[in-house]
Amino acid sequence: SLLRHAAPTVSLTLSRDLVRRLKRGDPWIFADALSGRPPAPAGSMALLHDTRGRPVAVAGLLLELAA
């Protein structure tokens, strides 16, 4: 699967409502919908988790996440 082959550099948690939108095919995830954002440079890979800690997607960061 995609989650097994990716090499994410940062782990992020999505809000519940965003997980539903993502599963319906919405390709955009905005920084304000992420909790516990560790600093990460633009271009980093991120492993996205639901609120229960389960991996749901791998994403590339378009913008830098500041602490």
PDB file of C-alpha atoms in Angstrom:
ATOM      1  CA  SER A   1       0.000   0.000   0.000  1.00  0.00           C
ATOM      2  CA  LEU A   2       0.964   3.636  -0.339  1.00  0.00           C
ATOM      3  CA  LEU A   3       1.308   4.026   3.425  1.00  0.00           C
ATOM      4  CA  ARG A   4       3.812   1.179   3.635  1.00  0.00           C
ATOM      5  CA  HIS A   5       6.091   2.451   0.834  1.00  0.00           C
ATOM      6  CA  ALA A   6       6.188   6.148   1.724  1.00  0.00           C
ATOM      7  CA  ALA A   7       8.908   7.568   3.954  1.00  0.00           C
ATOM      8  CA  PRO A   8       7.140  10.358   5.855  1.00  0.00           C
ATOM      9  CA  THR A   9       9.234  12.838   7.798  1.00  0.00           C
ATOM     10  CA  VAL A  10       6.463  14.299   9.963  1.00  0.00           C
ATOM     11  CA  SER A  11       3.375  12.843  11.613  1.00  0.00           C
ATOM     12  CA  LEU A  12       0.180  14.949  11.734  1.00  0.00           C
ATOM     13  CA  THR A  13      -3.326  14.416  13.125  1.00  0.00           C
ATOM     14  CA  LEU A  14      -6.428  15.482  11.205  1.00  0.00           C
ATOM     15  CA  SER A  15      -9.709  16.656  12.670  1.00  0.00           C
ATOM     16  CA  ARG A  16     -12.555  14.160  12.373  1.00  0.00           C
ATOM     17  CA  ASP A  17     -14.577  16.177   9.847  1.00  0.00           C
ATOM     18  CA  LEU A  18     -11.540  16.532   7.608  1.00  0.00           C
ATOM     19  CA  VAL A  19     -11.007  12.766   7.560  1.00  0.00           C
ATOM     20  CA  ARG A  20     -14.503  12.327   6.155  1.00  0.00           C
ATOM     21  CA  ARG A  21     -13.857  14.925   3.444  1.00  0.00           C
ATOM     22  CA  LEU A  22     -10.524  13.317   2.590  1.00  0.00           C
ATOM     23  CA  LYS A  23     -12.123   9.888   2.234  1.00  0.00           C
ATOM     24  CA  ARG A  24     -14.677  11.421  -0.167  1.00  0.00           C
ATOM     25  CA  GLY A  25     -11.828  12.574  -2.410  1.00  0.00           C
ATOM     26  CA  ASP A  26     -11.127  16.158  -1.330  1.00  0.00           C
ATOM     27  CA  PRO A  27      -7.416  16.636  -2.158  1.00  0.00           C
ATOM     28  CA  TRP A  28      -6.782  19.725   0.018  1.00  0.00           C
ATOM     29  CA  ILE A  29      -5.737  19.771   3.662  1.00  0.00           C
ATOM     30  CA  PHE A  30      -5.133  23.163   5.257  1.00  0.00           C
ATOM     31  CA  ALA A  31      -2.788  23.792   8.193  1.00  0.00           C
ATOM     32  CA  ASP A  32      -5.555  25.022  10.496  1.00  0.00           C
ATOM     33  CA  ALA A  33      -7.186  21.561  10.296  1.00  0.00           C
ATOM     34  CA  LEU A  34      -4.098  19.845  11.748  1.00  0.00           C
ATOM     35  CA  SER A  35      -3.407  19.406  15.438  1.00  0.00           C
ATOM     36  CA  GLY A  36       0.038  19.334  17.013  1.00  0.00           C
ATOM     37  CA  ARG A  37       1.911  20.733  14.023  1.00  0.00           C
ATOM     38  CA  PRO A  38       5.649  20.115  14.414  1.00  0.00           C
ATOM     39  CA  PRO A  39       7.933  22.347  12.333  1.00  0.00           C
ATOM     40  CA  ALA A  40       8.540  20.943   8.838  1.00  0.00           C
ATOM     41  CA  PRO A  41       9.930  22.509   5.662  1.00  0.00           C
ATOM     42  CA  ALA A  42       7.911  22.808   2.470  1.00  0.00           C
ATOM     43  CA  GLY A  43       8.294  19.646   0.397  1.00  0.00           C
ATOM     44  CA  SER A  44       8.324  17.343   3.440  1.00  0.00           C
ATOM     45  CA  MET A  45       6.256  14.197   3.381  1.00  0.00           C
ATOM     46  CA  ALA A  46       3.666  13.765   6.128  1.00  0.00           C
ATOM     47  CA  LEU A  47       1.848  10.730   7.447  1.00  0.00           C
ATOM     48  CA  LEU A  48      -1.688  11.868   8.297  1.00  0.00           C
ATOM     49  CA  HIS A  49      -3.577  10.175  11.141  1.00  0.00           C
ATOM     50  CA  ASP A  50      -7.201  10.282  12.218  1.00  0.00           C
ATOM     51  CA  THR A  51      -8.118  11.243  15.799  1.00  0.00           C
ATOM     52  CA  ARG A  52      -7.680   7.604  16.894  1.00  0.00           C
ATOM     53  CA  GLY A  53      -4.089   7.557  15.631  1.00  0.00           C
ATOM     54  CA  ARG A  54      -4.777   5.388  12.569  1.00  0.00           C
ATOM     55  CA  PRO A  55      -2.870   6.345   9.392  1.00  0.00           C
ATOM     56  CA  VAL A  56      -5.239   7.603   6.686  1.00  0.00           C
ATOM     57  CA  ALA A  57      -3.030   9.231   4.035  1.00  0.00           C
ATOM     58  CA  VAL A  58       0.413  10.401   2.998  1.00  0.00           C
ATOM     59  CA  ALA A  59       0.747  13.991   1.832  1.00  0.00           C
ATOM     60  CA  GLY A  60       3.363  16.415   0.584  1.00  0.00           C
ATOM     61  CA  LEU A  61       3.554  19.768   2.372  1.00  0.00           C
ATOM     62  CA  LEU A  62       3.277  22.737   0.010  1.00  0.00           C
ATOM     63  CA  LEU A  63       4.148  25.279   2.705  1.00  0.00           C
ATOM     64  CA  GLU A  64       6.478  25.257   5.681  1.00  0.00           C
ATOM     65  CA  LEU A  65       4.906  24.384   9.045  1.00  0.00           C
ATOM     66  CA  ALA A  66       6.252  26.700  11.727  1.00  0.00           C
ATOM     67  CA  ALA A  67       6.336  25.815  15.406  1.00  0.00           C
TER      68      ALA A  67
END
